[in-house]
Structures are given as structure tokens and as C-alpha cells.
Coordinates of C-alpha atoms and ligand atoms in Angstrom, one line a residue:
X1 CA -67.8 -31.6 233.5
X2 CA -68.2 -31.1 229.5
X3 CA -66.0 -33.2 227.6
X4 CA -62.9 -31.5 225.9
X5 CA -65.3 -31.5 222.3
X6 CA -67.6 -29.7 223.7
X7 CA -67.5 -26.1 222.9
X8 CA -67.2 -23.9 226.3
X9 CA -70.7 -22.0 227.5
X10 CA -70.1 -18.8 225.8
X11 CA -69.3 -20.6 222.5
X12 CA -72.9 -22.4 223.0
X13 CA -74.6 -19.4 223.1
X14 CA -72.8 -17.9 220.0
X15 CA -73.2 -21.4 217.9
X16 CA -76.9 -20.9 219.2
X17 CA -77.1 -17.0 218.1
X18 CA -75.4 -17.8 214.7
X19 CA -77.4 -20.6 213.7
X20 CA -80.4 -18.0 214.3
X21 CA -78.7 -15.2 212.7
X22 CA -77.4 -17.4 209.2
X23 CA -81.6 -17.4 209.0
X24 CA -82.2 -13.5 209.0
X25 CA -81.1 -11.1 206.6
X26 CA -79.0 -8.6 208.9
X27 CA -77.0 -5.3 207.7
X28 CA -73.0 -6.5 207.2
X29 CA -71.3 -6.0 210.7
X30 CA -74.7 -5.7 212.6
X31 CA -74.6 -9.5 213.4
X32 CA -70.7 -9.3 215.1
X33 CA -71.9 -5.9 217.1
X34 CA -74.8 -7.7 218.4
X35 CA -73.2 -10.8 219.7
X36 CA -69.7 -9.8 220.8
X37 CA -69.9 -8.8 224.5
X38 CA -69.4 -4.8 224.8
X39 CA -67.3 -5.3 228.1
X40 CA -66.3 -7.4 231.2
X41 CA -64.6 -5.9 234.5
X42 CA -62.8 -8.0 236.3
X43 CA -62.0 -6.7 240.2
X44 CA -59.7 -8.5 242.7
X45 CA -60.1 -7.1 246.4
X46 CA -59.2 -8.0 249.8
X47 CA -61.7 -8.6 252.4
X48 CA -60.1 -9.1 256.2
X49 CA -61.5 -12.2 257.6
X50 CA -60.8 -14.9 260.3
X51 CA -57.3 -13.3 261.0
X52 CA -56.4 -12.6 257.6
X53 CA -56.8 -11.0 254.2
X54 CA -58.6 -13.2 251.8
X55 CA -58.7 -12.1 248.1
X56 CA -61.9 -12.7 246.0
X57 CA -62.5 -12.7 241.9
X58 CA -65.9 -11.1 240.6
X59 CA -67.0 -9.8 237.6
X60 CA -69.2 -7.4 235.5
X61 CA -70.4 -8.1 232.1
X62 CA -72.0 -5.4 229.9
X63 CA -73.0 -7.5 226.7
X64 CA -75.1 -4.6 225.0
X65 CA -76.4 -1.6 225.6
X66 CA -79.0 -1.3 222.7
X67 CA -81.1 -0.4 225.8
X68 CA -80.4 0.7 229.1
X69 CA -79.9 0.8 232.2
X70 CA -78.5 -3.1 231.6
X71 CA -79.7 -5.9 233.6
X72 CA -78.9 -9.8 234.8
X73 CA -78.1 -11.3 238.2
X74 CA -75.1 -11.7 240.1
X75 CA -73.9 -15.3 240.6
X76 CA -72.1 -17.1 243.6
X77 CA -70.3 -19.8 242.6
X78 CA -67.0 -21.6 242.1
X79 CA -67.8 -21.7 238.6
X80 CA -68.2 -18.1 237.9
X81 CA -65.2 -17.1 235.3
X82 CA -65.3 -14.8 232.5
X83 CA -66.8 -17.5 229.8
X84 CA -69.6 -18.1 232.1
X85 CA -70.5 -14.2 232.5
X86 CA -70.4 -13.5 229.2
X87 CA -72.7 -16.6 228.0
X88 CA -74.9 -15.4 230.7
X89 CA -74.7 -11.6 230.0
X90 CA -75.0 -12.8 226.5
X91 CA -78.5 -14.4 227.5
X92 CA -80.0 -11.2 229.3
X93 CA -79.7 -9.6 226.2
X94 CA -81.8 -11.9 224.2
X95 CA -84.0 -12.5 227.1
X96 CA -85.1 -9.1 227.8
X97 CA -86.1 -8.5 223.9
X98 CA -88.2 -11.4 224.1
X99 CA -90.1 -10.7 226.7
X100 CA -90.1 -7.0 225.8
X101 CA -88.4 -5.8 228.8
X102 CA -86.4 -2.1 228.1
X103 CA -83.1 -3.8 229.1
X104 CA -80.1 -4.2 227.4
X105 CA -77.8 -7.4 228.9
X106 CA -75.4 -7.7 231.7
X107 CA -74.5 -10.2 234.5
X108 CA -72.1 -10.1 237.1
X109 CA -70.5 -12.8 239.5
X110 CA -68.4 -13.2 242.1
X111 CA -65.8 -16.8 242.9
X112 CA -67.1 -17.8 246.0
X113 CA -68.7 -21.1 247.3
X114 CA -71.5 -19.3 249.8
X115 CA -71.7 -22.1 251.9
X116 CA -68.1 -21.8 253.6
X117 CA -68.9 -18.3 254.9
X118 CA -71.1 -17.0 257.3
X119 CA -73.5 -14.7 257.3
X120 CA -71.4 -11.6 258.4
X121 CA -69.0 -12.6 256.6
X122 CA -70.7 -12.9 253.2
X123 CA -72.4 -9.6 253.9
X124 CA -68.7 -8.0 254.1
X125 CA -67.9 -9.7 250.8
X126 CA -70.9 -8.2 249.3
X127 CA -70.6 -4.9 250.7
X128 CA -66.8 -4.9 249.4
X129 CA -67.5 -5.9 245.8
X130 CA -70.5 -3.8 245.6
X131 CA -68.8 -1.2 246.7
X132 CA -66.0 -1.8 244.0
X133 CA -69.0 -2.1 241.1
X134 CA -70.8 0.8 242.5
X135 CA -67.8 3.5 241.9
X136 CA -67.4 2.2 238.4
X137 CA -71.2 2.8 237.7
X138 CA -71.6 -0.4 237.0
X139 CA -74.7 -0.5 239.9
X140 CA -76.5 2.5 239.0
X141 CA -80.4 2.5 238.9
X142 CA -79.9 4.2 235.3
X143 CA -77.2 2.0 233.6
X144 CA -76.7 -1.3 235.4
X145 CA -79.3 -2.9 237.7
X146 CA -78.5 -6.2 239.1
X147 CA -80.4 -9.0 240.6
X148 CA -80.5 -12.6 242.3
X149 CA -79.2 -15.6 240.6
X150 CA -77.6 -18.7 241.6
X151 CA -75.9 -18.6 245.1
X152 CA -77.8 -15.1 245.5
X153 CA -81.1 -14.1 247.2
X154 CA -82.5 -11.2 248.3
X155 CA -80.5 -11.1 251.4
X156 CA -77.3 -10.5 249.2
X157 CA -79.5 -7.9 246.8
X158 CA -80.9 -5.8 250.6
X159 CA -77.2 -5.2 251.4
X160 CA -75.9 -3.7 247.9
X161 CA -78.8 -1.5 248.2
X162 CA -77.8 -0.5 251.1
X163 CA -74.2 0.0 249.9
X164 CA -75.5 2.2 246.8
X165 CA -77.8 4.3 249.5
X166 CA -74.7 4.8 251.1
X167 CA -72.3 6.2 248.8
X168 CA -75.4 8.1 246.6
X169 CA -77.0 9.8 249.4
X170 CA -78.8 12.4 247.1
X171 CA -80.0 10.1 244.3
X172 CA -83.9 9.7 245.0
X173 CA -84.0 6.9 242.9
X174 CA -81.5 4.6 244.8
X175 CA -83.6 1.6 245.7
X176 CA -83.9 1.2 241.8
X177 CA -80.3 0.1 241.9
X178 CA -81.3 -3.6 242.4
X179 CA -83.9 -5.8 242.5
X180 CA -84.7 -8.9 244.1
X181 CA -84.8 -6.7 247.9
X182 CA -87.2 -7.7 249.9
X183 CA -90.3 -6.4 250.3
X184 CA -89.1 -4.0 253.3
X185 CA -86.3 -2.8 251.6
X186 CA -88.2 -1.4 248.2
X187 CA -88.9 -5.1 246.8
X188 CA -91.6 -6.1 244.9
X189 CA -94.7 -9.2 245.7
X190 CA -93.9 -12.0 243.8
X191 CA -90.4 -11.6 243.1
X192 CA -89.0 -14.5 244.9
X193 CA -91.4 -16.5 243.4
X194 CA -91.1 -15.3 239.5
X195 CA -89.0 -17.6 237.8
X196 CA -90.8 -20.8 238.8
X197 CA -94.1 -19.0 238.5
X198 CA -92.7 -17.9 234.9
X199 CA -92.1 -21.7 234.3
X200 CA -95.4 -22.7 235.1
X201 CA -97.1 -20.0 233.2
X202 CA -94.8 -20.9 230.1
X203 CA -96.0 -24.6 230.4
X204 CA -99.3 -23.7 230.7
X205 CA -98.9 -21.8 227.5
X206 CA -97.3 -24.5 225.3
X207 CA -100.6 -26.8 226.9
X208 CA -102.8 -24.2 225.4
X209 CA -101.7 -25.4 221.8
X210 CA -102.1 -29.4 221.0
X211 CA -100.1 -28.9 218.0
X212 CA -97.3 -28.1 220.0
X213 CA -97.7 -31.1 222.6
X214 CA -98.2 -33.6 220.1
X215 CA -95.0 -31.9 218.7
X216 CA -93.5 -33.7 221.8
X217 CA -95.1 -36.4 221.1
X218 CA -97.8 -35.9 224.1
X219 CA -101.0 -35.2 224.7
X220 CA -103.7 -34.0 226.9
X221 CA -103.3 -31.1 229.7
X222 CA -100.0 -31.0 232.2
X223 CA -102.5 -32.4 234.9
X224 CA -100.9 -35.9 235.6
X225 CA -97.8 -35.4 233.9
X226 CA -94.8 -36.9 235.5
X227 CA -91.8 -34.1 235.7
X228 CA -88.4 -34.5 237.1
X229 CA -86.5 -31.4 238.0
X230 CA -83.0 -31.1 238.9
X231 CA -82.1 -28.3 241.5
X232 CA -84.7 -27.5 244.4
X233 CA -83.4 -23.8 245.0
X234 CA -85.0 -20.7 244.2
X235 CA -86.4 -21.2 240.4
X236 CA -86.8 -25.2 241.1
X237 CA -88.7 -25.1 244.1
X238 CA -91.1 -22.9 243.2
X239 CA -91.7 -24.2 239.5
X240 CA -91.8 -27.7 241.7
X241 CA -94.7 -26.5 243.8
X242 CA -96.8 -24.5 241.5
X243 CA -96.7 -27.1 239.3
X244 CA -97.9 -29.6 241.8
X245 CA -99.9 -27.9 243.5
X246 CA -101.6 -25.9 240.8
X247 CA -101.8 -27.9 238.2
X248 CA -102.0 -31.8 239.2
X249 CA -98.4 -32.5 237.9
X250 CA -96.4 -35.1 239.4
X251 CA -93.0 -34.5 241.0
X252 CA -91.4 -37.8 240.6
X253 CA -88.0 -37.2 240.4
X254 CA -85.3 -34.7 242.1
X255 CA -81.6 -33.9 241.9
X256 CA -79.5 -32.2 244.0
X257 CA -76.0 -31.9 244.9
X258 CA -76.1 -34.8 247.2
X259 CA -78.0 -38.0 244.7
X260 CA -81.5 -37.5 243.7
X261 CA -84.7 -39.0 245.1
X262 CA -87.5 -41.0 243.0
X263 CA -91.0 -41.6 243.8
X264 CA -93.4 -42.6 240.7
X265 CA -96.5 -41.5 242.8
X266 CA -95.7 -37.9 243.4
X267 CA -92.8 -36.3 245.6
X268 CA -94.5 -34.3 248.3
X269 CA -92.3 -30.7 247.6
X270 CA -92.6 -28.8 250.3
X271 CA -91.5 -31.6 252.7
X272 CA -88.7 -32.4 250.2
X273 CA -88.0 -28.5 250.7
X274 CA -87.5 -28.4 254.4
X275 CA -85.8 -31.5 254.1
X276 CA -83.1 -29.8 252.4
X277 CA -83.2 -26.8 254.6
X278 CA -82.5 -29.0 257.2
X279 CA -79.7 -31.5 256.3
X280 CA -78.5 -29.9 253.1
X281 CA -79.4 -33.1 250.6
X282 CA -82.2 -35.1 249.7
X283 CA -80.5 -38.3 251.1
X284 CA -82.7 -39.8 253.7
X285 CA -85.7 -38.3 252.5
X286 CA -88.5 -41.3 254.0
X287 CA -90.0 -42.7 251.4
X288 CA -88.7 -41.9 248.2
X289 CA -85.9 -44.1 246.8
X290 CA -82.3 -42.6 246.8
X291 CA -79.9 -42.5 244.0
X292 CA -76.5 -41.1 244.9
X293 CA -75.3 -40.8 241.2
X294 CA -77.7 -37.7 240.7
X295 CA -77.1 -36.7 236.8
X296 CA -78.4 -40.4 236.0
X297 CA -81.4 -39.1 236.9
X298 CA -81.8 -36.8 234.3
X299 CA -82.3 -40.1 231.9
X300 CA -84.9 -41.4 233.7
X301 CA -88.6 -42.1 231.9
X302 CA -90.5 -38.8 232.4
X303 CA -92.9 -36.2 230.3
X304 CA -91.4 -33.4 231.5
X305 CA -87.4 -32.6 232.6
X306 CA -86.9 -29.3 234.1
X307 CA -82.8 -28.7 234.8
X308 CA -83.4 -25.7 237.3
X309 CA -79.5 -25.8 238.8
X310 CA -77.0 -24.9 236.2
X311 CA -75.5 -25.0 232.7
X312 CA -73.9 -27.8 230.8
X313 CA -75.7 -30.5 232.6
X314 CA -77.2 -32.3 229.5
X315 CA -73.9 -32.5 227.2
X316 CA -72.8 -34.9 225.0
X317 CA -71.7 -37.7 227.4
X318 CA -75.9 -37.9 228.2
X319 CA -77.8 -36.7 225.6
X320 CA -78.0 -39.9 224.4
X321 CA -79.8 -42.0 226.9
X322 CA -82.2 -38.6 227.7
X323 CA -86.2 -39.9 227.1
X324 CA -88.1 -37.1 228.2
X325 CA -89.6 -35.2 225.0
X326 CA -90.2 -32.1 226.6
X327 CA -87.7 -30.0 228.1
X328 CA -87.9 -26.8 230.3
X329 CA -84.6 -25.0 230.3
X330 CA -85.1 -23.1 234.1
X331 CA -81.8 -23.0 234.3
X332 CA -79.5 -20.8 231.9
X333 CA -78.0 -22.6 229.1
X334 CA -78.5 -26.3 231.0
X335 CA -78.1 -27.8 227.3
X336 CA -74.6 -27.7 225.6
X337 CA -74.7 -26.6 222.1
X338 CA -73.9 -30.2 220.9
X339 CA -76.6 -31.9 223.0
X340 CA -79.0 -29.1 221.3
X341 CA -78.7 -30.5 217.7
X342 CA -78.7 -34.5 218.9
X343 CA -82.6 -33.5 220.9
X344 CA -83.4 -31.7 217.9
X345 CA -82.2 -34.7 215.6
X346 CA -84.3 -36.9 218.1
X347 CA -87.4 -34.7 218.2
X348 CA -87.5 -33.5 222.0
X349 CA -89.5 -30.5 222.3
X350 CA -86.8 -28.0 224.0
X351 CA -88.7 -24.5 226.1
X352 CA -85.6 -22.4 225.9
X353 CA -84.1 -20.7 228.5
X354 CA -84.4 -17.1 227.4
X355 CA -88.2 -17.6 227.1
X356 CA -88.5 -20.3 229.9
X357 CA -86.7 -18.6 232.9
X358 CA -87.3 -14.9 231.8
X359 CA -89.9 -14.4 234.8
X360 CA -87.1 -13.1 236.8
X361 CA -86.6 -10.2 235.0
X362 CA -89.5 -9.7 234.0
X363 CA -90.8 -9.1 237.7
X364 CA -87.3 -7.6 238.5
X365 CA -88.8 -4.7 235.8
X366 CA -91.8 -4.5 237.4
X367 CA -90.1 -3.7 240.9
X368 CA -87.2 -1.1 238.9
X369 CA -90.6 0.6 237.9
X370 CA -92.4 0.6 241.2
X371 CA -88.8 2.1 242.9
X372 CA -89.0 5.0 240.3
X373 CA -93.1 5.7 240.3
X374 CA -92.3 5.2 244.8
X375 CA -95.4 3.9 244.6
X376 CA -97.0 0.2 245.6
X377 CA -98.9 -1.5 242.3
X378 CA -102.4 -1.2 243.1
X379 CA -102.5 1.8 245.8
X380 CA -104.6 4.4 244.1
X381 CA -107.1 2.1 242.2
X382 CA -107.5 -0.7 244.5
X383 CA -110.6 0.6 246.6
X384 CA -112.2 2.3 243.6
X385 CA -112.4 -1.3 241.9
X386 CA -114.0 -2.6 245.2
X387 CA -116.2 0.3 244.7
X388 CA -117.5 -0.7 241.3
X389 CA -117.8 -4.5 241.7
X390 CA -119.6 -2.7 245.3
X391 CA -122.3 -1.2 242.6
X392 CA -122.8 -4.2 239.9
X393 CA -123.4 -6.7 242.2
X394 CA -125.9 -4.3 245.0
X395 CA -127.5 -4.1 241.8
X396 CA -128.2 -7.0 240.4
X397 CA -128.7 -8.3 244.0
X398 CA -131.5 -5.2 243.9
X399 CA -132.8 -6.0 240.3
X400 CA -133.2 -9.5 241.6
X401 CA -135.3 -8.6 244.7
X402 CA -137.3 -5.9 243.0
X403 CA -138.6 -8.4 239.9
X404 CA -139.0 -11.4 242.7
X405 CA -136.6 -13.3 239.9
X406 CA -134.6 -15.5 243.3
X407 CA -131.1 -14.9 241.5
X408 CA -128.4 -15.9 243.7
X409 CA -124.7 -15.3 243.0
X410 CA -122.9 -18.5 243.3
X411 CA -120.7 -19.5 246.5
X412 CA -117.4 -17.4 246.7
X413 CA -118.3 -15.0 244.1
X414 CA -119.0 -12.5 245.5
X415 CA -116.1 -12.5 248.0
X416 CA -113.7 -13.2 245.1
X417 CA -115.6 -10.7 242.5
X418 CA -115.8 -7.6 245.2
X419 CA -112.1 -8.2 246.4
X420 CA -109.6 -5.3 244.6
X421 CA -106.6 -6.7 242.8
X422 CA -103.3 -5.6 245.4
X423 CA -99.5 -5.7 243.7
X424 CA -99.3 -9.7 244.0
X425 CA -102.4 -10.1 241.6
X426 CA -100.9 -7.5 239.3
X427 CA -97.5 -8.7 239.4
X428 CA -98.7 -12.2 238.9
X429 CA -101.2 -11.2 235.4
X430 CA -98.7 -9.1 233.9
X431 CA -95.8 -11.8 234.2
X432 CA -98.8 -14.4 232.7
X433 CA -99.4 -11.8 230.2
X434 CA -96.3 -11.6 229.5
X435 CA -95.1 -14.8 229.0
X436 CA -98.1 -15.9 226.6
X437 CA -97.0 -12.9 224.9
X438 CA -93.3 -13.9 224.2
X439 CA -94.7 -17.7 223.4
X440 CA -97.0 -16.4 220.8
X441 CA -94.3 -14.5 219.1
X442 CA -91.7 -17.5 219.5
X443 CA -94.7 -19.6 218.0
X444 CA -95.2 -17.4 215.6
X445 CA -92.1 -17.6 213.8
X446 CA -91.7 -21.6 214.7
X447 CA -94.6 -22.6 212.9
X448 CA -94.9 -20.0 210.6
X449 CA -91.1 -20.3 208.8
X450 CA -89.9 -23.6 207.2
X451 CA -86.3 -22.7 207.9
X452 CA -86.7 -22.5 211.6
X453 CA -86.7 -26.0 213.0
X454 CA -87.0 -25.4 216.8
X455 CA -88.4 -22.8 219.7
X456 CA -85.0 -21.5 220.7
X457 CA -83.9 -20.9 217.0
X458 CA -87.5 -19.3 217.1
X459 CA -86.5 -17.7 220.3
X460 CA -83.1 -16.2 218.8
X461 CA -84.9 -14.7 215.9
X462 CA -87.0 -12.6 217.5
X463 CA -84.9 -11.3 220.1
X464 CA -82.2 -10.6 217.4
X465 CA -84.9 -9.0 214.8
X466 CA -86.1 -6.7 218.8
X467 CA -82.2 -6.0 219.1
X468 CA -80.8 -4.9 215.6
X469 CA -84.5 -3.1 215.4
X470 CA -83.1 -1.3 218.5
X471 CA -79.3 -0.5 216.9
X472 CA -81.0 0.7 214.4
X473 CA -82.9 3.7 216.1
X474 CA -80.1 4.4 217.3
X475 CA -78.5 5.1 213.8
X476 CA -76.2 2.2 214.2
Ligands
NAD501 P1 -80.2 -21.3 243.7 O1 -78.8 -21.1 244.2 O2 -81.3 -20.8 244.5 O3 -80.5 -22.9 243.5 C1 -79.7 -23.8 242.8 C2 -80.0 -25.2 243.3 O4 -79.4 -26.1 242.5 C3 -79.6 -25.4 244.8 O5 -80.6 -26.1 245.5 C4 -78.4 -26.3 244.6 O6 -78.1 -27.1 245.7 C5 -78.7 -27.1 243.3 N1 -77.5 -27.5 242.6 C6 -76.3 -26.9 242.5 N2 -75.5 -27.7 241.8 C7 -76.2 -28.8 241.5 C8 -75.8 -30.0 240.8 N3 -74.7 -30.2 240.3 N4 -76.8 -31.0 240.7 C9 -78.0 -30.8 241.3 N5 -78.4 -29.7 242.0 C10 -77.5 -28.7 242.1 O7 -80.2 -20.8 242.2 P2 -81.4 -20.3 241.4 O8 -81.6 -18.8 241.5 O9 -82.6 -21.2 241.6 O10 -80.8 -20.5 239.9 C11 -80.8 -21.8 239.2 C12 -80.7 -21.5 237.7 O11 -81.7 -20.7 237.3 C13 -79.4 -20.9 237.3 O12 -79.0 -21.3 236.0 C14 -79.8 -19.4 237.2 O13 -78.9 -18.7 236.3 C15 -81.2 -19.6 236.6 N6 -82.0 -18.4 236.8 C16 -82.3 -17.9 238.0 C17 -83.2 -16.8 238.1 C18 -83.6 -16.3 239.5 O14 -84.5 -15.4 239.5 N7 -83.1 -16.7 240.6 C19 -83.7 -16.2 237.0 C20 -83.4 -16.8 235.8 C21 -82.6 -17.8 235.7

């Protein structure tokens, strides 16, 4: 898709690191060790299926190890080679220093197109290349923890637990070998919902500040504003739906594989959602008009674009005719690093991906936490908050008969005051705190340094000042 001047993915993310690097004052040699990718295995096998042996690609990438155990999703995909791990392992990295999560950065992926296998069947790929990652250490619950990503969900994650449980019967901490399981299998609330919800709370942030809106040349709260988003899977559905449903944004624009749909008064998600479940596409969606060249989309008049499907998608064949002037990278690395410096040159207002999409992982170390405490957020504490709100409110309620002063608690109060928070309240306020936590610092250094022109070179600075702090410690 990128045209031959284009750099490849992994080169983006280097041009990206270096022109963030070039601004900080780094030890000689420290720069190279913390951008080079430590290492990437590459495993053929065989897998026996429909009469005969088929032989799949996949790969590991360890891009540092300032922190362990490493972390970043496996990816199913035709597109998954060696370039794209690393620019994605590359990304963990950054991403968990951030955001603050004790990670250092790995991704893995496997060649496949998901869709022309069945269910047994992909479970018996997974099992297999699991199983080949697994003896290398390279799943381990203290040195590599993987996760969903695109083509991935926590169907895929359940079975390569239950391939680690397998061949580490002693190890107590086994479920911590992946995340993304469901809840049944050692998963956490509110994973399968983190990235979008990580979106929302991230736009919801840069709202907070008008100095930043009118930076994109907008104004006002994200109520009303008119968003297209291009992917409805995992992260673009839900950042879709929260979005609407939370916060009064319009969905009037979508691409998928199949065309995109348009509908200036508001796409109604969740139907759009089962539509897709149903027929694969978004062609034929009633009411909405259908485009079938799909990336055109991306140009249409909007406030807000949110590429939620994959990398490369704005490049410098589009970057052009692009209006919106706000973008929300969901995706990894959906902006080339050519199409990066035109938006810049043009004033959009780019949310970068390592802030933007970090909810994933940020929820994915909330659920390698609960697997190691073996112990649900919430369970001891729960009923003894209940208990206290219990007290406060009998006794104002008594204070109030006692003095004849007719004090009543307004409607849903009390029901919403008394009730303890369980794991999906506290996953979903530490991944709110944590995201206005990593804006702040990313705003910090935007605002604050004349040198630094945008949020991702912003971005980049932090997590490279987190990281060589880290190499440091370690007497590097
Ligand atoms: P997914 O497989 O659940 O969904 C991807 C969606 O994009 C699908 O609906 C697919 O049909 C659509 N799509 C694929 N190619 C397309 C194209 N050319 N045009 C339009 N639509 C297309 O994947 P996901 O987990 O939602 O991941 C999407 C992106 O978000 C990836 O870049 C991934 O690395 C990133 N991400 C995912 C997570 C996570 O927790 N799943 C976390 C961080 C970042």
C-alpha cells in the first residue's frame, strides 16, 4: 500500500524515535541501545490439517528489556513480517514507559489470514506456535507476557494459557503468562473493552484543556462532534460506542474492509456492529450511504478521525486531501513517517498511538497483577466500603430526623453512594487515572519546551527520558 518513498513501518518508528532523541541530551551509545531491537525469533512449523501438512511463519520480538517480563500482543495477519514486529515491539517499549507500566517491549505474530480457518483449526495453530514460544521462554509469566492484538482475542489468549499450564504444571503463577483470557480462565473486567475505553478517556483528557482544542482549531466539549473511525473490531468498536453513547459524539462515518458507510446524523454502532457480525461488511447497512472505495473516507469533512484497523493507512498518497484536525491514532503507527511531518506542517492535532491506544496494556497489567496476588480487585475491601457509606449516610439520615431539619438525599444517591466499588470500577478508574496521568506528562513537555513541536515528539521524550532512566539503574 505505501508508495516505494515511503520509509517501511519500522523505519517510521525510528525516524519518529530520532527526531525525539536529536532533542534530549543522551549518554553516547545510549540512544542506538535503546532503539535497536534486542531480538526477533523467527519459527517455521508444520501443523497437519485438511489432509496435509501446512507450514506457518510467526514471530517473537524482544525490543528491550530495560524492564521485565516484556510485553505486546500477538498479531494474525498476512501482513505480519519481521519489519512489522519490530515497529510494533518497538512501540510497546515506549508505550509502557509512558503510561508507567513495569514492562519492557515485545510483540509477536503469526502469517495467517484467521478468516480461512476454523475454529479447531486455528486453536491447533495456536497451540503449535505457542507451544514453540513457550520452550524458548519467550511465554513465561516472568520474562515475556503476551496479549490480544489484531486478528487475536481472548479466545486465541484462553488456549496458550492453557498450553503454558500444560507444559509448566508446577509454576503457581501460570495464568500470568498472558493476558487478554477471559474472565473464566484468570482474565480481568474490562479488558476486552480497554483500548477503546483508553481512547475515550484520552479524548476526554485533551477536552479537559481548551488550549489544546483550539490547538486543533476546535472548540467546545466532544459532545456533538462528528468522528469517523476506520476499523469496527476490538479497539474501534468500543471507542465507537463509548464515545456515542457516553459522550454525545457523532459516529458519522465508518471503514471497513468491504467500503465504508456515511451518515451525517449519527451511525447507530451497535447495529452497525452486528451488522458486521453477520455479513462480514458494512455494505447494505439500511440507511447509511455506501462507499465501496473505503480509504476515501478517511478524507472526508470530520472533527475527529480515529484509524482503529492498522498501520500505514494515512501515507503520502493521502495526507494531502486529509481535513480532520484532530487525529486519534487507535491503531499502531496508522500514520507513515512522511504523512506525520505534512499534518504537522498543516497543523492537525495528532493523539499518538503510544499514548492513545495504551489502555490495552495498561489493563493487561492490571490482570498480570491480579494472576500473581490470585486474588479478584475489590474482594477484601468491597463490603467494608458498603459498611462505611452504611454509617455516613444512617447518620446523617439520623441527624436529620433527630433536629426535625427534612434533609433528603437526592434520587439515586443513595443507591449509587452505598454500592462498593467491584474490579470493573477499579479497573476502569485506574486506566482513567492513568491515562490523564500520561497526557499530563506528554503535555507537560509539549507546552512547556519550544523545541518540541507536537504530542508524539512529546510522547517520545518522555518515554525515552522513563527508558534510558531505567538503563541507567541498571549501570548501563
Ligand atoms: P481487530 O482484528 O479486532 O479489528 C480490526 C478491524 O479492522 C476489523 O474489524 C477489520 O475488519 C478491520 N480492518 C482490517 N483491515 C482493514 C482495512 N484495510 N480497512 C478498514 N478496516 C480494516 O483488531 P484490534 O485488536 O481492534 O486492533 C486494531 C489496531 O489497534 C491494530 O493496529 C492494533 O495493533 C491496535 N491495538 C490493539 C489493541 C488491543 O487491545 N486489541 C491494543 C493496542 C493497539
Amino acid at each position: 500500500m505505501l508508495a516505494s518513498n515511503e520509509p517501511s513501518f519500522r523505519q517510521s518508528v525510528d525516524i519518529m524515535f530520532n527526531r525525539a532523541a536529536a532533542l534530549l541530551d543522551l549518554p553516547p551509545g545510549l540512544e542506538e541501545k535503546i532503539r535497536v531491537c534486542n531480538s526477533t525469533y523467527v519459527v517455521r512449523f508444520g501443523v497437519r490439517l485438511r489432509g496435509q501438512i501446512h507450514t506457518f511463519t510467526g514471530y517473537r520480538s524482544v525490543h528491550s528489556e530495560h524492564m521485565e517480563p516484556v510485553k505486546g500482543g500477538i498479531r494474525y495477519a498476512l501482513s505480519v513480517d519481521q519489519d512489522e514486529v519490530e515497529a510494533l515491539a518497538a512501540l510497546m517499549t515506549y508505550k509502557c514507559a509512558l503510561v508507567e507500566v513495569p514492562f519492557g517491549g515485545s510483540k509477536g505474530g503469526l502469517c495467517i489470514d484467521p478468516r480461512v480457518w476454523n475454529e479447531e483449526e486455528l486453536e491447533r495453530i495456536t497451540r503449535r506456535f505457542a507451544y514453540e514460544l513457550i520452550k524458548r521462554d519467550l511465554i513465561n509469566p516472568s520474562q515475556n507476557v503476551p496479549a490480544p492484538d489484531m486478528g487475536t482475542s481472548e479466545r486465541e489468549m484462553a488456549w496458550i494459557a492453557d498450553q503454558y499450564r500444560r507444559m509448566a504444571t508446577t509454576d503457581i503463577n501460570a495464568r500470568a503468562c498472558v493476558t487478554g483470557k477471559p474472565l473464566n480462565a484468570g482474565g480481568i473486567a474490562g479488558r476486552v473493552e480497554a483500548t477503546g475505553r483508553g481512547i475515550q478517556f484520552a479524548l476526554r483528557e485533551f477536552f479537559r484543556h481548551p488550549e489544546d482544542v483550539a490547538r486543533a482549531h476546535l472548540d467546545g466539549s466532544l459532545a456533538g462532534k462528528r468522528i469517523i473511525i476506520q476499523g469496527l473490531g476490538n479497539v474501534g468498536y468500543h471507542a465507537a460506542k463509548f464515545l456515542s453513547e457516553d459522550d454525545d459524539c457523532r459516529i458519522v462515518g465508518i471503514i471497513e474492509r468491504d467500503g465504508a458507510i456515511l451518515d451525517p446524523g449519527g451511525l447507530p454502532v451497535e447495529r452497525v456492529k452486528a451488522h458486521l457480525n453477520e455479513t462480514g461488511g458494512v455494505r447494505g447497512f439500511p440507511g447509511a450511504e455506501y462507499v465501496a472505495d473505503g480509504m476515501s473516507v478517511l478524507t472526508e469533512d470530520c472533527d475527529i478521525l480515529i484509524p482503529a484497523a492498522m498501520e500505514g493507512v494515512i501515507n503520502l498518497a493521502n495526507v494531502h486531501r486529509i481535513r480532520a484536525p484532530l487525529i486519534v491514532e487507535a491503531a499502531n503507527g496508522p500514520i507513515t513517517a512522511g504523512a506525520d511531518e505534512v499534518l504537522r506542517g498543516k497543523g492537525t492535532v495528532i493523539i499518538p498511538d503510544l499514548f492513545a491506544n495504551a489502555g490495552g496494556v495498561t489493563v493487561s497489567y492490571f490482570e498480570w497483577v491480579k494472576n500473581l496476588s490470585h486474588i479478584r480487585f475489590g474482594r477484601l475491601q468491597r463490603r467494608q466500603e458498603e459498611t462505611r457509606h452504611h454509617l455516613l449516610v444512617e447518620e446523617l439520615e439520623r441527624l436529620s430526623a433527630d433536629r426535625g431539619l427534612g434533609w433528603t438525599l437526592s434520587p439515586g444517591f443513595k443507591e449509587k453512594y452505598l454500592r462498593g466499588a467491584g474490579e470493573l470500577e477499579l479497573v476502569r478508574s485506574g486506566l482513567d487515572d492513568t491515562m490523564r496521568g500520561a497526557y499530563q506528562a506528554m503535555r507537560e513537555v509539549w507546552l512547556g519546551r519550544k523545541d518540541v513541536p507536537d504530542l508524539r515528539i512529546a510522547a517520545y521524550i518522555v518515554a525515552i527520558q522513563r527508558v534510558a532512566a531505567s538503563y541507567r539503574a541498571l549501570g548501563l
